[in-house]
PDB file of C-alpha atoms in Angstrom:
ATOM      1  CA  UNK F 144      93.108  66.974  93.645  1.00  0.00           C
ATOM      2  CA  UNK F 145      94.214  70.428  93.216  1.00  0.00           C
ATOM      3  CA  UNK F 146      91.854  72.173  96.139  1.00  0.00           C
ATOM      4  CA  UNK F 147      93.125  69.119  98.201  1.00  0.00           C
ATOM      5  CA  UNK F 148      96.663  70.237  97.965  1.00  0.00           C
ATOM      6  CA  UNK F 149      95.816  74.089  98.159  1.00  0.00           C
ATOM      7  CA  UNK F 150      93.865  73.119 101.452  1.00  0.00           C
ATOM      8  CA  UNK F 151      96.603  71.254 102.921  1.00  0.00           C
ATOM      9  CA  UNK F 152      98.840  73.920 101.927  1.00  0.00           C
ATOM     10  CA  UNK F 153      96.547  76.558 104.315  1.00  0.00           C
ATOM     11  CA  UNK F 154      96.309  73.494 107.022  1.00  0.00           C
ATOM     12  CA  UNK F 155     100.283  73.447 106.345  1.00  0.00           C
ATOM     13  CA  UNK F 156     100.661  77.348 106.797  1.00  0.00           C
ATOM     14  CA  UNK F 157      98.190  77.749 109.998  1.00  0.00           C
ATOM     15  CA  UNK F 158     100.236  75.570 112.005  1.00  0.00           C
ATOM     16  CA  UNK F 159     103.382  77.260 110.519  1.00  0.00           C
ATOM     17  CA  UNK F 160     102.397  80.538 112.089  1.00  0.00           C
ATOM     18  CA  UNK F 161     100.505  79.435 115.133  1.00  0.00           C
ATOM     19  CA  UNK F 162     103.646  77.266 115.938  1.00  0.00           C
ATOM     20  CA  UNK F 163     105.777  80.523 114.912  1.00  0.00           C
ATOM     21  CA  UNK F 164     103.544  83.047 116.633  1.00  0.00           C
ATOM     22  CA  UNK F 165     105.647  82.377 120.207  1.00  0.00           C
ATOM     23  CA  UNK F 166     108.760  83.335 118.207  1.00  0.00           C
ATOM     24  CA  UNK F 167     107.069  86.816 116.969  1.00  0.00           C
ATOM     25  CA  UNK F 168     108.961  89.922 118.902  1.00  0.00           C
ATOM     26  CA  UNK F 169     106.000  92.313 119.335  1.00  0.00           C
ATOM     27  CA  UNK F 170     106.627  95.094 116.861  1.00  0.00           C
ATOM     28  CA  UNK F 171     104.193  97.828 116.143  1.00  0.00           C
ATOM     29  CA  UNK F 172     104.442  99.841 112.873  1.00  0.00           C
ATOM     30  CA  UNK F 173     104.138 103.740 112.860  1.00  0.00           C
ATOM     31  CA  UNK F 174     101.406 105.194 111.168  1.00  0.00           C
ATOM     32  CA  UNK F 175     103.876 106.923 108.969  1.00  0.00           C
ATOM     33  CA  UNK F 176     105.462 103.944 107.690  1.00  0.00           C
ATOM     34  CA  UNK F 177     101.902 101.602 107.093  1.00  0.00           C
ATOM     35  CA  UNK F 178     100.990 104.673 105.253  1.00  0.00           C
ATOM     36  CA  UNK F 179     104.411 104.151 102.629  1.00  0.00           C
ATOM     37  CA  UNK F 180     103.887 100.707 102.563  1.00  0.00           C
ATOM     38  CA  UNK F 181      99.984 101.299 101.410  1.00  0.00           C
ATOM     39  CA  UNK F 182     101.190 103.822  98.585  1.00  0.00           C
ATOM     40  CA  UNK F 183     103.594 101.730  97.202  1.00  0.00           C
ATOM     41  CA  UNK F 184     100.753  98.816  97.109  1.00  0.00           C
ATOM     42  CA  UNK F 185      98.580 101.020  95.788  1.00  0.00           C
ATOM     43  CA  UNK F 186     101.496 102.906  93.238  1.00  0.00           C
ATOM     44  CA  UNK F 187     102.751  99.528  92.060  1.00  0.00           C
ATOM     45  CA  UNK F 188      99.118  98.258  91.051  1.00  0.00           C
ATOM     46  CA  UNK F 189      97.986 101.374  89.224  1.00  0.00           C
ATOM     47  CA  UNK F 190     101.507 100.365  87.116  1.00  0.00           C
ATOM     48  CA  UNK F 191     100.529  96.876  85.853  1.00  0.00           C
ATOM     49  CA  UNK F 192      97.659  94.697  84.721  1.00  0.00           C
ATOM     50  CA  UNK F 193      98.425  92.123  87.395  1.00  0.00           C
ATOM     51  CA  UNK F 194      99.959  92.402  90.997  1.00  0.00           C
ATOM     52  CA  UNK F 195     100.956  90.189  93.538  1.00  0.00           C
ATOM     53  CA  UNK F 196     101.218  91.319  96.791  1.00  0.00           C
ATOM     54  CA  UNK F 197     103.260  88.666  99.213  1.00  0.00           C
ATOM     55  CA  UNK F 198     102.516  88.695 102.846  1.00  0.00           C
ATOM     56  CA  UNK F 199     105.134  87.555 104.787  1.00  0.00           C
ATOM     57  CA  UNK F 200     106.862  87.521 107.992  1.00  0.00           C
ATOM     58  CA  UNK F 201     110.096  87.828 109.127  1.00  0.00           C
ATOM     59  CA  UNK F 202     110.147  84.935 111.194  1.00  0.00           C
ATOM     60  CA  UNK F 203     108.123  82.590 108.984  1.00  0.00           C
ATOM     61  CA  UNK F 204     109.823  79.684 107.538  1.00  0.00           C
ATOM     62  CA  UNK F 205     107.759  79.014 104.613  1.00  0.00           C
ATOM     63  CA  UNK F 206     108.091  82.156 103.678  1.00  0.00           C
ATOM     64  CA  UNK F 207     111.865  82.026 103.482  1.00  0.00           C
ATOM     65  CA  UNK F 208     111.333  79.914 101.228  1.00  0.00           C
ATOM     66  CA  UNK F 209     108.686  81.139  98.834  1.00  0.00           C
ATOM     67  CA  UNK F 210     110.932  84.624  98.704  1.00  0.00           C
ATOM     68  CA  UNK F 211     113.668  83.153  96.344  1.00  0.00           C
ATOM     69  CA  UNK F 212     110.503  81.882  93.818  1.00  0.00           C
ATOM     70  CA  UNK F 213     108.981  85.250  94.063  1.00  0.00           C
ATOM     71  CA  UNK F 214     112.123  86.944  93.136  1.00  0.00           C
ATOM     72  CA  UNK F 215     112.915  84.644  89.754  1.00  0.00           C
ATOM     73  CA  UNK F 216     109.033  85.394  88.804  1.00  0.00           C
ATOM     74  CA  UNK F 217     109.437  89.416  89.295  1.00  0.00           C
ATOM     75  CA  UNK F 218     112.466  89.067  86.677  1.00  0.00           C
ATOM     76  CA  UNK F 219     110.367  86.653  84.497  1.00  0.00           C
ATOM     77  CA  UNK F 220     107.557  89.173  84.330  1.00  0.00           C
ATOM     78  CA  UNK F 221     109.069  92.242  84.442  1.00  0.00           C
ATOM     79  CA  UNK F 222     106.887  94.906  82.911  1.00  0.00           C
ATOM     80  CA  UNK F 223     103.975  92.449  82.685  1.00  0.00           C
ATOM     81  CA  UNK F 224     103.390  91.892  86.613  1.00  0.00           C
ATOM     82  CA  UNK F 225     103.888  94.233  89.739  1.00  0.00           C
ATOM     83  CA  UNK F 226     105.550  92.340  92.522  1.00  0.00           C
ATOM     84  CA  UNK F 227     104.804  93.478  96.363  1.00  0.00           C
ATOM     85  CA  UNK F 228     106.045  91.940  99.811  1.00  0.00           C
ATOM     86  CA  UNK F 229     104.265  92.959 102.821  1.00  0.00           C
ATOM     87  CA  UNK F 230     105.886  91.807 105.999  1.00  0.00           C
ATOM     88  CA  UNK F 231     102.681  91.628 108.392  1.00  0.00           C
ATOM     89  CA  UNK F 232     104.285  91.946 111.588  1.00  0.00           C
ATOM     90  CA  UNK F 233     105.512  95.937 110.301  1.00  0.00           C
ATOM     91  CA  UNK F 234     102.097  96.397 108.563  1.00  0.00           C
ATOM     92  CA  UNK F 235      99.165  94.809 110.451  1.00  0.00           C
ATOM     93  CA  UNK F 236      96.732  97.572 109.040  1.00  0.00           C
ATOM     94  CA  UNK F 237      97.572  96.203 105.667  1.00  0.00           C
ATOM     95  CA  UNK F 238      97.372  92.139 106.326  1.00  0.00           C
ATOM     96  CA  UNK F 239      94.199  93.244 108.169  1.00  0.00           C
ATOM     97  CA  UNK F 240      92.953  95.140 104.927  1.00  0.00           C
ATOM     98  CA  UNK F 241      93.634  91.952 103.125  1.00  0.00           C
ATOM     99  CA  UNK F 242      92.292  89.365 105.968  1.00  0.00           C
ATOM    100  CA  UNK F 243      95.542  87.704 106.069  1.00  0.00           C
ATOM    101  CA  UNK F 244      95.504  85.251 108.255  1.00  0.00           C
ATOM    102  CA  UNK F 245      98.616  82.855 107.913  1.00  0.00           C
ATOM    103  CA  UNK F 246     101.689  83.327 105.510  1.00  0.00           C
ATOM    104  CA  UNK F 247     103.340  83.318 103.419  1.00  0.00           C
ATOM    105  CA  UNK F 248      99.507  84.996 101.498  1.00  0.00           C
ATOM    106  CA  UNK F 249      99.509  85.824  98.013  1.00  0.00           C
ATOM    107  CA  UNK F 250      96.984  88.023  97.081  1.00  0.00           C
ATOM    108  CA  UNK F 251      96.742  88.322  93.107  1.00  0.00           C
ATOM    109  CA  UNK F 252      94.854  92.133  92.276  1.00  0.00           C
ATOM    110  CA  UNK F 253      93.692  93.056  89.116  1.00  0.00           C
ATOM    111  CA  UNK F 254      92.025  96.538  88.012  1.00  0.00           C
ATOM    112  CA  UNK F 255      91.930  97.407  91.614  1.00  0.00           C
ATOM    113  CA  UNK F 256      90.047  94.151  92.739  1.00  0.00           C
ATOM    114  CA  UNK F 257      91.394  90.679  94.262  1.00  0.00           C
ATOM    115  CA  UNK F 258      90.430  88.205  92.097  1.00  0.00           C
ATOM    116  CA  UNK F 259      92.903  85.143  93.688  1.00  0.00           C
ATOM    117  CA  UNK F 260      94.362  83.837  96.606  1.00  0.00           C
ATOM    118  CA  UNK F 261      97.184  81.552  97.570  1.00  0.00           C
ATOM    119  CA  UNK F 262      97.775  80.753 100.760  1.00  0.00           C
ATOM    120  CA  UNK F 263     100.859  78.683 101.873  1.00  0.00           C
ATOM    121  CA  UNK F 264     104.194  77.986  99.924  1.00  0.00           C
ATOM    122  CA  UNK F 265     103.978  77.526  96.051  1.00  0.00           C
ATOM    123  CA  UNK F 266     106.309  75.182  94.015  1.00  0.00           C
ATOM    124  CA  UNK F 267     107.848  77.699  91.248  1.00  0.00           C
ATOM    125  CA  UNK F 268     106.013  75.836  88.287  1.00  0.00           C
ATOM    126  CA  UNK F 269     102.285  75.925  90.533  1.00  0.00           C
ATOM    127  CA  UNK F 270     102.968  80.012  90.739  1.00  0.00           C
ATOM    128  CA  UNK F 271     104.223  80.277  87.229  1.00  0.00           C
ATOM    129  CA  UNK F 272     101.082  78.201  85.879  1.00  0.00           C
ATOM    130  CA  UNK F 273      98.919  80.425  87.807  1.00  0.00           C
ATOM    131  CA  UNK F 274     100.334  84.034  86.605  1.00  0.00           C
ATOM    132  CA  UNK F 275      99.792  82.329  83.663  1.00  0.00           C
ATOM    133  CA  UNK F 276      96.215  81.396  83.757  1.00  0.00           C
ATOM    134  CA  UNK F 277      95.804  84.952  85.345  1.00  0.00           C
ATOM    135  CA  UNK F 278      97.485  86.950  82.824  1.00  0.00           C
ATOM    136  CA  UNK F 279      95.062  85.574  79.813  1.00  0.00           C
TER     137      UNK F 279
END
């Protein structure tokens, strides 16, 4: 039942950004500031046992929504769990790096390696259950 709604959740988020896509203003990043973005990916995992990097866009609905969730877990976890957003359109080199292919993407990293991924909005008790499960 569970990969049934994680599935419809990716069906759900594809057609989110493929319907969204026409919105997207064309905006390249500068080498300069992917390369910021990266360090602070990179800087925030080295700090914690677990890190979840959000990809997001600006213009993405769903992930509107998700942001407000992701914010209540950072201050749940503080200390324990490394929070990153990524918005895709500024850092393509990065959503590339992490084949993102619809948001909002949550890629869960531990000791340098991705060992989950979430794809498509979250309730706040399905993400809290799974930084739970992932933090054991």
């Amino acid at each position: 039942m569970r990969i049934r709604f994680e599935l419809m959740g990716a069906a759900i988020a594809l057609l989110s950004f493929a319907a969204c896509s026409s919105n997207n203003q064309d905006s390249k990043a500068t080498s300069e500031k992917t390369v910021e973005v990266s360090e602070t990916v990179e800087a925030t995992a080295a700090e914690a046992d677990l890190q979840v990097i959000d990809f997001y866009a600006t213009w993405c609905g769903p992930c509107k929504q998700l942001a407000p969730i992701i914010e209540k877990m950072e201050k749940k976890y503080a200390g324990k769990i490394a929070f990153s957003r990524v918005d895709v359109d500024a850092e393509p080199q990065l959503a590339e790096q992490y084949n993102i292919t619809a948001m909002p993407t949550l890629v869960f990293v531990k000791g340098g390696e991705v060992i989950d991924v979430a794809v498509g909005l979250m309730s706040e008790a399905e993400l809290d259950t799974k930084l739970q499960d992932l933090t054991k």
